[in-house]
Amino acid sequence: MIDKNEITLVTNKYNELLPLGDRIKKLVEGSPIKNGILYVITKHTTTGITVNERLECLEDDILSYFEKEIPENGFYYHARFLDSYGAMAGNPTGHLKAMLCGSHCIFPVTDGELSLGSAQEIYLAEFDGPQERTVSITIMGEE
Amino acid sequence: MVIDTHVHPGFLEELEISDEQLKYAQNMMGLHKTHRIRLEHWEKACRCAEIDKLFLLPLDLTTTTGGYLGTNEQVAEAVAINPQRFIGFASVDPAREDALEVLKKAFVELKLCGLKLHPSKQKFYPDDTKMDKIYELCIEYNKPIIFHSGVSMEPDTLTKYAHPLRFEEVAARFPKLRFCLAHFGWPWVREVCMLMLKYRNVYTDTAFLYFDNPKEFYAQSFGVDIGPYWIERSLRHQVMFGSDEPRLEQIRMIKAIREMNLRESTKEMILGGNALDFLKGGREHD
């Protein structure tokens, strides 16, 4: 059985880590699937999905790491007019940070609950906000 | 007070734009991948960019393509939803037979604060004497005009209509008419500087980015294409911050302005003070 869901939200900042764990847990609890696998996949190319410990200091360090590796004032090819958009490409850092971050995570669902480790939080990583974002939540398994 | 003087309302979800109107806006503006924008998004973007107010600039294209990029009524509605955030402008297709009535209604009944015109999209020359009645009405109600000027990347637009030199006669014949040559008239930035130097009723905005990133493009435009001190010494009362949202993006545009090598007092003028003067008619500066 496959249970497909989406979470849509408007992010708050240019770059930020938004915890999704509570919302995902509720979806799992409401799902008819009791044992299986959960896939969390972003539908965007300037956001990522990552898992880490939910601490303010770590959130800050993670964002600082991305900023240091991919600085806003770097030289990027993706800074030009795109006919297909009718607009400027202005978000090369968002794309590159998203690539480093990764687009998805996978967790087991056991006896109707999300099997997160005690320190684990699932984050939507915004790298070109604020924007409306959608994350796909798919649960595959048995009732 | 920080004001973005160049924002397009045609995609705002709260205005209940129909699917047809959305598709029209995408086609007319060439913004093929832009979808409905929620007010919540603009609120958060303004907070991130530390912008207090937005000029909403609709466009009336009834005689050329039979539609609107936001109507005057929709703009007035947006202002009613959030009067602290929005400053509404009107638009009128100059070729409409009822253009003066539409404009008068926008100023008197809808309380809109100025007029947006797009010569390339609406297909008129700004120095055509057929436009005089519209300019006279704006003077009568003390309302400024924001003209698109310079190149337009929108489909079906010819740049000849919006060359900055087509505005000199307007500035000369209507010295009491305040108007903004949006997008700095790019690529004719020197010509726009000439007009602002010669005619103090001419303003411009920073809503232009056609190559590179905002910081690089402004460095070229304000440091190479024109003299690096021209704005600071001679034109600082006539340049307004504009982002061209949603074509360009407020956060990166305003960051580049804030990082420019200008006095803080000049940045304050560009970021908001000049827009307030533009709306009401500020004091004259020598």
Short mmCIF file of C-alpha atoms in Angstrom, two decimals, chain A residues 8-14 72-76 79-81 83-93 127-132, chain B residues 13 29-34 36 38 40-41 44-48 153 209-213 215-216 246-249 251-252 255 259:
data_model
loop_
_atom_site.label_atom_id
_atom_site.label_comp_id
_atom_site.label_asym_id
_atom_site.label_seq_id
_atom_site.Cartn_x
_atom_site.Cartn_y
_atom_site.Cartn_z
CA THR A 8 2.95 23.00 1.89
CA LEU A 9 4.18 26.06 3.76
CA VAL A 10 5.65 29.51 3.26
CA THR A 11 9.18 29.69 4.61
CA ASN A 12 10.33 32.66 6.67
CA LYS A 13 13.89 33.57 5.76
CA TYR A 14 16.37 33.66 2.89
CA GLU A 72 26.78 34.89 -1.99
CA ASN A 73 29.53 36.98 -3.58
CA GLY A 74 31.14 34.09 -5.44
CA PHE A 75 31.39 33.95 -9.23
CA TYR A 76 28.62 31.82 -10.72
CA ALA A 79 23.52 34.79 -13.03
CA ARG A 80 21.91 35.66 -16.33
CA PHE A 81 18.57 36.22 -18.01
CA ASP A 83 14.14 33.15 -21.51
CA SER A 84 12.19 30.19 -20.16
CA TYR A 85 11.45 32.08 -16.93
CA GLY A 86 11.37 35.60 -18.37
CA ALA A 87 13.45 36.53 -15.37
CA MET A 88 16.99 36.66 -14.07
CA ALA A 89 18.65 33.60 -12.64
CA GLY A 90 19.70 34.97 -9.31
CA ASN A 91 19.86 31.99 -7.01
CA PRO A 92 22.98 29.95 -7.85
CA THR A 93 23.84 29.65 -4.16
CA PHE A 127 18.18 28.27 0.57
CA ASP A 128 16.24 30.83 -1.48
CA GLY A 129 13.37 32.04 0.67
CA PRO A 130 10.94 33.12 1.69
CA GLN A 131 8.89 31.08 -0.73
CA GLU A 132 5.94 28.71 -0.79
CA GLU B 13 -3.57 35.39 -4.81
CA MET B 29 4.84 39.63 -18.70
CA GLY B 30 6.74 36.65 -20.09
CA LEU B 31 6.92 35.27 -16.55
CA HIS B 32 6.13 31.76 -17.67
CA LYS B 33 6.99 30.03 -14.39
CA THR B 34 5.54 32.56 -11.97
CA ARG B 36 -0.01 32.95 -7.71
CA ARG B 38 0.32 34.72 -1.48
CA GLU B 40 1.94 35.88 3.32
CA HIS B 41 4.92 35.44 0.99
CA LYS B 44 7.73 37.54 4.91
CA ALA B 45 9.88 38.77 2.01
CA CYS B 46 9.39 42.36 3.19
CA ARG B 47 10.41 41.39 6.71
CA CYS B 48 13.54 39.64 5.41
CA MET B 153 12.03 41.95 -21.69
CA LEU B 209 19.11 43.78 -13.70
CA TYR B 210 19.75 42.32 -17.13
CA PHE B 211 23.19 40.73 -16.71
CA ASP B 212 25.21 39.25 -13.83
CA ASN B 213 24.04 39.55 -10.23
CA LYS B 215 26.04 43.72 -7.01
CA GLU B 216 28.02 43.23 -10.24
CA PRO B 246 8.33 39.30 -9.08
CA ARG B 247 10.63 39.47 -12.15
CA LEU B 248 13.62 40.30 -10.00
CA GLU B 249 13.91 39.71 -6.28
CA ILE B 251 16.14 40.58 -1.07
CA ARG B 252 19.15 40.46 -3.37
CA LYS B 255 21.17 44.06 -0.36
CA GLU B 259 26.25 47.59 0.08
#
